[in-house]
Amino acid sequence: MSGKTLMRGTHVLGEAAIRAGCRAYFGYPITPQNELPEYMASKFAKMDDAVFVQAESEIASINMVIGAAAAGARAMTSSSSPGISLKQEGISYLAAMELPAVIVNMMRGGPGLGNIAPAQGDYFQATRGGGHGDYRVITLAPAYGQEIADMARQAFDLADHYKTPVMILGDGMMGQMMEPVEFPDPVDLATLPRKEWIVNGSKGRASRTILSLWLDPPKEEELNWRLARKYEMISEDIPDQEMYLTDDAEFVIVAYGTAARIAKGAVHRVRESGMKVGLYRPKTLWPYPSKALKGLCEHVREFLVFEMSMGQMVEDVRLAIEGQRKVSFYGRPGGVVSTPEEVAAILSSAYNSKTN
Amino acid sequence: MKKIFSRPESLKDNPFHYCPGCGHSIIHRLVSEVIDELGIKDRTIGVPPAGCAVLAYNYFDVDMCEAPHGRAAAVATGMKRILKDRVVFTYQGDGDIAAIGTAETIHAANRGERITAIFVNNAVYGMTGGQMAPTTLVGQESTTTPGGRLPVRDGYPLDLSAMLGLAAGSAYIERTTVSNPKGIMRTKKAIKKAFETQLEDKGFALVEILSPCPTNWKMSPKDAARWVDETMTKIFPLKVIKDVA
Amino acid sequence: MSLKIIFSGFGGQGVLMMGYVLAVAGMKEDKHVTFLPAYGAEVRGGTANCTVVVSDEEIASPIASSPEFVVAMNYPSMIKYQNMVKSGGTMFLNSDLITEVPAREDINVIKVPANTLAHEMGSDRSLNMVMLGAVREITDIVSGKSISLAIETVLEGKKQKLVDMNQKAVTVGVDFILGSK
């Protein structure tokens, strides 16, 4: 237990990223995630091999990530909803150029300027690619401080392994909240697999080009096919979820991130009154852990999706269930955070209204 | 027989796709010659633009990394910060650097990024078919300024290099032309100095090169070159704008 | 056991520090803890508050809509939170700055003259730890030893004099409660 420290989510992410070998951070201030760039600035100031730049915009920072990733560094940027919109151009290029990078979105209320309270309105943006063109972004959704640390490490490994951008999708509250966390030992950069594709000067080899322009349609199609095969592989390899009290559950609530914590609290309460409910919490939002969810249809008669939005992930749940079970939805958008009591009331009333 | 002229090593053996009379071919060659002369071919990384020179990686035989339209300075920043002992240059047109990429360029210069920017100014969007550029002259015809650029409607040509000269982090800014032999010689010197400025760790360096675009200007190559010399240089005078390198 | 407590006051009263020390103390006992500070526009204008949850089980929400305990270090904080305290819960008032009491009969009220007690012990700024000592003694959320260990952790690297002063302030708060019982 002595290894635990009480840290806020943004700092946890920063520390875990550095331990994962992140040596390049580029960002632009936006609440509620400013403590992350501040953390990176203060830590990198003491490191000889690390680069921190406060850029002039979100657009510039994601493009600096492109440059650093192309040069071989483990690179990261972070922002919150409106800033992530600005980064989408660069994320599309990262996907097309097959460059690894980690992007953190501490979501806030929206659309537009919205507010700085926690929300989950950027699910579509994160899981559908977000920018232009035919691509996907691996999206990890932590719910606990410890998971932020674990997923930060995982994000850099996945990004390098698949040569693709990875997003960590949190929210404003998760970034501010402190929880006890235990960090893994720092990665020894020398032990990471060598990147034989980077552009760092062509000494002793032929010159290389990293690009996303394929004027010849069959060439572009080739890229699209290659990406599609990669995405298929990712969809096989990494879907992950937490299943809480689902073994004997008749009714399951599906939620991710902060909403899932609240849903778990609700499940607890509803279980106390004898109702057999459980929680399905996706930890990867893309690829969506559909198989395990569909598997629950064997004994679960109905699903309720709870999101801090007007309903986005619910579409993935319905796609996974393939019409086999009723899927209803409850959401609180705008930065309003439901209480477990509130969700418990919704859950038990849904449980008791026997529809099939 | 003594060989007195050959292709620079930093230039691939690919025929240029550029139009007759376009300045890009000349500028590509000059940049390659400078890279050869400085002996930095195997530690140079280029960042091409979106625009006519988007395919620059087909010609430069150095490592290249594409950037989204206008973002070359930001991509180059990320790259150079990681690879401090390498040489990073951007190659950008006027639309790329002085319209959509204004912010990235000014801030890279102001941070004093150790990068070299080759800014090709032909006063028009070339690849997209001749629309108004930030540098289009007042009265100049383009496909989006019918009757000529009208300030009340279209604003004025932007002198980005002058703005960059004001940035504390810039070390060397010069405007040259490739519209005549003397200009070409001067341009090569300027490009060399812009790379040396980086090698000597002095700050941001940029060469703005006035370059004819006969196709979109709807002129013969000869008239286009003359138009640069006689008209364009009045608004964009050839000079060293800043030199603290 | 799952207890939620809100600390509230104005900037400079060490409100966040109180919550932070309590949360670290909970962590030392291997309990589940969350510490959620108010952030952004909410904290402009000099107010400060934070919510701490200490629990034997995984914590669902770090937000307390009906906390068991509220610590109000100034009058606006009492007004803001008096109706949120859970029925049967307890409100701690810094009685040096709050002369009224909440208009509720279903909650306990503990008045602690934190400014005075801190001043008397020779450290005006330690009013937060005085209050925390009182809170510890009444709520028993964590042990006194854990609070003491937490102070050492939180102030690690700081001057020993400061650590000692904070430890002493907690004792003053504890003694105040014991003396008034």
GROMACS .gro file of N, CA and C in nm, chain A residues 177-178, chain C residues 3-8 15-16 19-20 22-23 33-38 42 48-54 61-67 69 81 84:
model
  114
  177MET      N    1  -1.057   1.494  -1.020
  177MET     CA    2  -1.071   1.411  -0.900
  177MET      C    3  -0.940   1.342  -0.863
  178MET      N    4  -0.916   1.335  -0.733
  178MET     CA    5  -0.798   1.261  -0.686
  178MET      C    6  -0.840   1.125  -0.632
  604LEU      N    7  -1.867   0.738   0.370
  604LEU     CA    8  -1.899   0.869   0.425
  604LEU      C    9  -1.854   0.981   0.331
  605LYS      N   10  -1.944   1.077   0.317
  605LYS     CA   11  -1.913   1.190   0.228
  605LYS      C   12  -1.907   1.317   0.309
  606ILE      N   13  -1.808   1.397   0.279
  606ILE     CA   14  -1.791   1.521   0.355
  606ILE      C   15  -1.751   1.635   0.261
  607ILE      N   16  -1.818   1.748   0.279
  607ILE     CA   17  -1.785   1.866   0.199
  607ILE      C   18  -1.714   1.968   0.289
  608PHE      N   19  -1.603   2.019   0.242
  608PHE     CA   20  -1.531   2.126   0.311
  608PHE      C   21  -1.551   2.254   0.230
  609SER      N   22  -1.591   2.362   0.296
  609SER     CA   23  -1.616   2.483   0.219
  609SER      C   24  -1.575   2.608   0.297
  616VAL      N   25  -0.898   2.525   0.295
  616VAL     CA   26  -1.011   2.433   0.281
  616VAL      C   27  -0.973   2.307   0.203
  617LEU      N   28  -0.902   2.327   0.089
  617LEU     CA   29  -0.865   2.211   0.008
  617LEU      C   30  -0.766   2.122   0.083
  620GLY      N   31  -0.942   1.875   0.313
  620GLY     CA   32  -0.995   1.760   0.240
  620GLY      C   33  -0.884   1.667   0.195
  621TYR      N   34  -0.777   1.729   0.150
  621TYR     CA   35  -0.665   1.651   0.097
  621TYR      C   36  -0.604   1.562   0.207
  623LEU      N   37  -0.748   1.461   0.480
  623LEU     CA   38  -0.843   1.356   0.516
  623LEU      C   39  -0.839   1.241   0.415
  624ALA      N   40  -0.834   1.278   0.285
  624ALA     CA   41  -0.833   1.176   0.180
  624ALA      C   42  -0.706   1.091   0.188
  634VAL      N   43  -1.092   0.611  -0.149
  634VAL     CA   44  -1.115   0.754  -0.126
  634VAL      C   45  -1.123   0.827  -0.259
  635THR      N   46  -1.203   0.933  -0.259
  635THR     CA   47  -1.198   1.028  -0.370
  635THR      C   48  -1.192   1.168  -0.311
  636PHE      N   49  -1.120   1.255  -0.381
  636PHE     CA   50  -1.110   1.395  -0.342
  636PHE      C   51  -1.144   1.476  -0.466
  637LEU      N   52  -1.251   1.553  -0.458
  637LEU     CA   53  -1.294   1.630  -0.576
  637LEU      C   54  -1.298   1.778  -0.543
  638PRO      N   55  -1.202   1.854  -0.593
  638PRO     CA   56  -1.204   1.999  -0.568
  638PRO      C   57  -1.298   2.067  -0.669
  639ALA      N   58  -1.361   2.176  -0.627
  639ALA     CA   59  -1.435   2.256  -0.724
  639ALA      C   60  -1.333   2.319  -0.816
  643GLU      N   61  -1.620   2.819  -1.102
  643GLU     CA   62  -1.681   2.805  -0.971
  643GLU      C   63  -1.591   2.857  -0.859
  649ALA      N   64  -1.385   2.843  -0.203
  649ALA     CA   65  -1.315   2.716  -0.224
  649ALA      C   66  -1.398   2.606  -0.159
  650ASN      N   67  -1.409   2.495  -0.228
  650ASN     CA   68  -1.471   2.380  -0.163
  650ASN      C   69  -1.425   2.251  -0.227
  651CYS      N   70  -1.436   2.145  -0.150
  651CYS     CA   71  -1.400   2.015  -0.203
  651CYS      C   72  -1.485   1.908  -0.135
  652THR      N   73  -1.496   1.796  -0.203
  652THR     CA   74  -1.575   1.686  -0.151
  652THR      C   75  -1.483   1.565  -0.133
  653VAL      N   76  -1.491   1.503  -0.017
  653VAL     CA   77  -1.412   1.383   0.008
  653VAL      C   78  -1.507   1.267   0.039
  654VAL      N   79  -1.481   1.154  -0.024
  654VAL     CA   80  -1.557   1.033   0.008
  654VAL      C   81  -1.458   0.930   0.060
  655VAL      N   82  -1.490   0.873   0.174
  655VAL     CA   83  -1.407   0.765   0.230
  655VAL      C   84  -1.498   0.644   0.246
  662SER      N   85  -1.972   0.761  -0.699
  662SER     CA   86  -1.962   0.901  -0.742
  662SER      C   87  -1.885   0.981  -0.640
  663PRO      N   88  -1.794   1.066  -0.686
  663PRO     CA   89  -1.719   1.151  -0.593
  663PRO      C   90  -1.797   1.276  -0.553
  664ILE      N   91  -1.916   1.287  -0.608
  664ILE     CA   92  -1.999   1.404  -0.577
  664ILE      C   93  -2.092   1.367  -0.461
  665ALA      N   94  -2.112   1.462  -0.371
  665ALA     CA   95  -2.202   1.436  -0.258
  665ALA      C   96  -2.325   1.525  -0.270
  666SER      N   97  -2.437   1.465  -0.306
  666SER     CA   98  -2.560   1.546  -0.314
  666SER      C   99  -2.623   1.557  -0.176
  667SER      N  100  -2.602   1.455  -0.092
  667SER     CA  101  -2.647   1.467   0.048
  667SER      C  102  -2.540   1.410   0.140
  668PRO      N  103  -2.439   1.492   0.166
  668PRO     CA  104  -2.326   1.445   0.246
  668PRO      C  105  -2.364   1.422   0.392
  670PHE      N  106  -2.155   1.486   0.625
  670PHE     CA  107  -2.090   1.595   0.698
  670PHE      C  108  -2.061   1.714   0.607
  682TYR      N  109  -2.470   2.522   0.187
  682TYR     CA  110  -2.477   2.376   0.207
  682TYR      C  111  -2.574   2.330   0.315
  685MET      N  112  -2.826   2.072   0.223
  685MET     CA  113  -2.779   1.949   0.157
  685MET      C  114  -2.745   1.838   0.257
   0.00000   0.00000   0.00000
